[in-house]
Tab-separated table of C-alpha atoms in Angstrom:
chain	number	residue	atom	x	y	z
A	1	MET	CA	-34.872	21.668	2.904
A	2	ALA	CA	-33.804	18.049	2.951
A	3	LEU	CA	-35.752	14.810	2.835
A	4	THR	CA	-35.685	13.045	6.236
A	5	LYS	CA	-36.955	9.829	7.817
A	6	ALA	CA	-40.114	11.652	8.897
A	7	ASP	CA	-40.903	12.500	5.253
A	8	PHE	CA	-40.538	8.854	4.189
A	9	ALA	CA	-42.821	7.716	7.021
A	10	GLU	CA	-45.387	10.398	6.164
A	11	ARG	CA	-45.571	9.162	2.580
A	12	LEU	CA	-45.964	5.503	3.654
A	13	PHE	CA	-48.827	6.648	5.873
A	14	ASP	CA	-50.483	8.791	3.176
A	15	GLU	CA	-50.049	6.539	0.180
A	16	LEU	CA	-49.914	3.003	1.532
A	17	GLY	CA	-52.163	3.321	4.537
A	18	LEU	CA	-49.609	1.949	6.998
A	19	ASN	CA	-50.364	3.329	10.459
A	20	LYS	CA	-47.935	5.877	11.904
A	21	ARG	CA	-46.122	3.281	14.034
A	22	GLU	CA	-45.731	0.819	11.134
A	23	ALA	CA	-44.581	3.565	8.791
A	24	LYS	CA	-41.968	4.824	11.240
A	25	ASP	CA	-40.716	1.277	11.969
A	26	MET	CA	-40.530	0.463	8.265
A	27	VAL	CA	-38.319	3.479	7.520
A	28	GLU	CA	-36.169	2.833	10.584
A	29	MET	CA	-35.707	-0.844	9.667
A	30	PHE	CA	-35.045	-0.061	6.014
A	31	PHE	CA	-31.900	1.874	6.881
A	32	GLU	CA	-30.991	-0.382	9.808
A	33	GLU	CA	-31.038	-3.486	7.560
A	34	ILE	CA	-28.681	-1.808	5.111
A	35	LYS	CA	-26.354	-0.738	7.936
A	36	GLY	CA	-26.449	-4.241	9.439
A	37	SER	CA	-25.580	-5.843	6.125
A	38	LEU	CA	-22.646	-3.471	5.530
A	39	GLU	CA	-21.500	-4.043	9.102
A	40	HIS	CA	-21.214	-7.747	8.281
A	41	GLY	CA	-19.019	-7.083	5.289
A	42	GLU	CA	-21.891	-7.587	2.874
A	43	GLN	CA	-22.297	-5.021	0.095
A	44	VAL	CA	-25.829	-3.882	-0.713
A	45	LYS	CA	-27.270	-3.577	-4.198
A	46	ILE	CA	-30.605	-1.800	-4.535
A	47	SER	CA	-31.716	-2.115	-8.135
A	48	GLY	CA	-33.239	1.118	-9.405
A	49	PHE	CA	-31.143	3.143	-6.971
A	50	GLY	CA	-27.520	2.143	-6.531
A	51	LYS	CA	-24.956	0.022	-4.763
A	52	PHE	CA	-23.332	0.509	-1.370
A	53	GLU	CA	-19.830	-0.893	-1.655
A	54	LEU	CA	-17.166	-1.573	0.951
A	55	ARG	CA	-13.481	-0.868	0.559
A	56	ASP	CA	-10.518	-1.713	2.747
A	57	LYS	CA	-7.992	1.122	2.725
A	58	SER	CA	-4.444	0.640	3.921
A	59	SER	CA	-2.827	3.238	6.141
A	60	ARG	CA	-1.184	6.231	4.513
A	61	PRO	CA	0.635	9.338	5.647
A	62	GLY	CA	-1.600	12.325	6.307
A	63	ARG	CA	-1.239	15.864	7.514
A	64	ASN	CA	-3.148	18.200	9.757
A	65	PRO	CA	-4.116	20.876	7.232
A	66	LYS	CA	-4.088	23.581	9.919
A	67	THR	CA	-0.740	22.921	11.580
A	68	GLY	CA	1.013	21.027	8.797
A	69	GLU	CA	1.875	18.367	11.356
A	70	GLU	CA	2.274	14.844	9.944
A	71	ILE	CA	-0.133	12.250	11.337
A	72	PRO	CA	-0.589	8.767	9.886
A	73	ILE	CA	-4.095	7.899	8.617
A	74	THR	CA	-4.860	4.440	9.968
A	75	ALA	CA	-6.076	1.494	7.867
A	76	ARG	CA	-9.847	1.482	7.682
A	77	ARG	CA	-12.918	0.077	5.988
A	78	VAL	CA	-15.147	2.610	4.223
A	79	VAL	CA	-18.534	2.662	2.502
A	80	THR	CA	-18.905	4.122	-0.963
A	81	PHE	CA	-22.061	4.589	-3.017
A	82	ARG	CA	-22.318	4.068	-6.767
A	83	SER	CA	-25.549	5.286	-8.245
A	84	GLY	CA	-27.306	3.032	-10.724
A	85	GLN	CA	-27.871	3.909	-14.387
A	86	LYS	CA	-31.466	4.973	-13.840
A	87	LEU	CA	-30.695	7.387	-10.997
A	88	LYS	CA	-27.636	8.743	-12.823
A	89	ALA	CA	-29.712	9.508	-15.895
A	90	ARG	CA	-32.459	11.200	-13.868
A	91	VAL	CA	-29.993	13.346	-11.941
A	92	GLU	CA	-28.111	14.310	-15.101
A	93	ALA	CA	-31.347	15.677	-16.493
A	94	TYR	CA	-31.564	18.058	-13.518
A	95	ALA	CA	-30.583	21.498	-14.796
A	96	GLY	CA	-29.785	23.024	-11.434
A	97	ALA	CA	-31.573	25.676	-9.395
A	98	GLU	CA	-31.081	29.192	-10.675
B	1	MET	CA	-27.686	-8.111	-0.103
B	2	THR	CA	-30.111	-7.286	-2.887
B	3	LYS	CA	-33.396	-5.413	-2.910
B	4	SER	CA	-35.407	-8.641	-2.723
B	5	GLU	CA	-33.329	-9.857	0.236
B	6	LEU	CA	-33.915	-6.519	1.932
B	7	ILE	CA	-37.657	-6.905	1.396
B	8	GLU	CA	-37.554	-10.438	2.868
B	9	ALA	CA	-35.628	-9.253	5.928
B	10	LEU	CA	-38.080	-6.395	6.520
B	11	ALA	CA	-41.049	-8.721	6.114
B	12	LYS	CA	-39.575	-10.933	8.846
B	13	HIS	CA	-39.394	-7.950	11.193
B	14	GLN	CA	-42.960	-6.889	10.458
B	15	PRO	CA	-44.800	-10.232	10.397
B	16	HIS	CA	-48.195	-8.526	10.598
B	17	LEU	CA	-47.633	-6.991	7.142
B	18	ALA	CA	-47.996	-8.974	3.926
B	19	GLN	CA	-44.742	-9.399	1.969
B	20	LYS	CA	-46.428	-7.620	-0.935
B	21	ASP	CA	-47.050	-4.544	1.243
B	22	VAL	CA	-43.436	-4.530	2.408
B	23	GLU	CA	-42.372	-4.679	-1.221
B	24	ILE	CA	-44.555	-1.684	-2.083
B	25	ALA	CA	-43.217	0.228	0.930
B	26	VAL	CA	-39.596	-0.411	-0.081
B	27	LYS	CA	-40.297	0.700	-3.645
B	28	CYS	CA	-42.028	3.806	-2.288
B	29	ILE	CA	-38.977	4.738	-0.177
B	30	ILE	CA	-36.597	4.191	-3.101
B	31	GLU	CA	-38.782	6.181	-5.487
B	32	GLN	CA	-38.913	9.054	-2.995
B	33	MET	CA	-35.115	9.104	-2.802
B	34	ASN	CA	-34.847	9.063	-6.602
B	35	GLN	CA	-37.385	11.867	-6.902
B	36	ALA	CA	-35.671	14.022	-4.292
B	37	LEU	CA	-32.235	13.696	-5.885
B	38	SER	CA	-33.484	14.229	-9.419
B	39	SER	CA	-35.080	17.505	-8.319
B	40	GLY	CA	-31.916	18.635	-6.560
B	41	GLU	CA	-33.130	17.971	-3.016
B	42	ARG	CA	-30.765	16.553	-0.372
B	43	ILE	CA	-31.569	13.469	1.709
B	44	GLU	CA	-30.423	13.374	5.334
B	45	ILE	CA	-30.738	10.203	7.395
B	46	ARG	CA	-29.336	10.535	10.907
B	47	GLY	CA	-26.843	7.748	11.644
B	48	PHE	CA	-26.884	6.516	8.062
B	49	GLY	CA	-25.654	9.373	5.931
B	50	SER	CA	-26.658	12.047	3.481
B	51	PHE	CA	-27.160	12.117	-0.271
B	52	SER	CA	-26.606	15.259	-2.286
B	53	LEU	CA	-25.667	16.305	-5.804
B	54	HIS	CA	-22.182	17.253	-6.881
B	55	LEU	CA	-21.660	19.489	-9.889
B	56	ARG	CA	-19.371	18.325	-12.665
B	57	PRO	CA	-18.345	21.454	-14.598
B	58	PRO	CA	-18.446	21.516	-18.421
B	59	ARG	CA	-15.335	20.072	-20.059
B	60	MET	CA	-13.873	19.061	-23.371
B	61	GLY	CA	-14.093	15.329	-23.833
B	62	ARG	CA	-12.850	13.075	-26.558
B	63	ASN	CA	-14.495	10.361	-28.574
B	64	PRO	CA	-12.191	7.441	-27.751
B	65	LYS	CA	-12.866	5.809	-31.115
B	66	THR	CA	-12.216	8.718	-33.437
B	67	GLY	CA	-10.097	10.946	-31.180
B	68	GLU	CA	-12.452	13.802	-32.020
B	69	SER	CA	-13.017	16.508	-29.341
B	70	VAL	CA	-16.557	16.952	-28.037
B	71	ALA	CA	-17.868	19.657	-25.723
B	72	LEU	CA	-19.548	18.136	-22.659
B	73	SER	CA	-21.940	20.358	-20.743
B	74	LYS	CA	-22.049	20.579	-16.946
B	75	LYS	CA	-23.891	17.836	-15.128
B	76	TYR	CA	-24.844	16.733	-11.639
B	77	VAL	CA	-23.947	13.382	-10.095
B	78	PRO	CA	-25.371	11.797	-6.912
B	79	HIS	CA	-23.031	11.753	-3.922
B	80	PHE	CA	-23.316	9.826	-0.635
B	81	LYS	CA	-21.557	10.787	2.575
B	82	PRO	CA	-21.813	8.049	5.213
B	83	GLY	CA	-22.894	9.217	8.671
B	84	LYS	CA	-20.747	8.742	11.755
B	85	GLU	CA	-22.611	5.727	13.099
B	86	LEU	CA	-22.417	3.863	9.768
B	87	ARG	CA	-18.754	4.806	9.351
B	88	ASP	CA	-17.874	3.573	12.825
B	89	ARG	CA	-19.852	0.344	12.592
B	90	VAL	CA	-18.379	-0.545	9.203
B	91	ASP	CA	-14.842	0.269	10.275
B	92	ALA	CA	-15.215	-1.810	13.453
B	93	SER	CA	-16.016	-4.854	11.299
B	94	ARG	CA	-12.787	-4.616	9.301
B	95	GLU	CA	-10.925	-7.259	11.244
B	96	LYS	CA	-13.961	-9.468	11.849
B	97	CYS	CA	-15.226	-10.245	8.380
B	98	LYS	CA	-14.245	-10.197	4.736
B	99	ILE	CA	-16.048	-8.112	2.129
B	100	VAL	CA	-18.580	-10.159	0.157
B	101	ASP	CA	-21.189	-9.291	-2.453
């Protein structure tokens, strides 16, 4: 079971008293703002969570793993996420589900 | 963009909410993500991406100062996989704008 936008909105409704519409819009806009910023080349740093970074990759030779055929991987811009100290520490403390 | 700039931008979009309420909402969303990941739960946001944990197996490390070997136990680290929409939008901007902080 994974956490989804609906779960975030539900919590904003339950705990903050936003109405359903406001809660849904808030969650939608939260992720849209981050996407918009990244789309404009601007990296996003959320203190207490982590940083969304951008990286320009130059083209490199690649291979179709199934056929072994060589196909070049084109130059591209990618998003990477680096978790902050606080999140890292909390996740490290997770022992795993057994 | 920083968290406070994100809060400002959201407040502009929701002018009927007080900035303070937007701030609380943003903190609530972030805390929920932190809680989910630190209890091993995945986060899946359509069009944005998914967060999950990756296992780092136990290994022998070294104290860089003394050169002494130390046993490091297994641990989990957060991992983000951008969704298709985010990947495409970011890649499309490659030739239009430079990367800034």
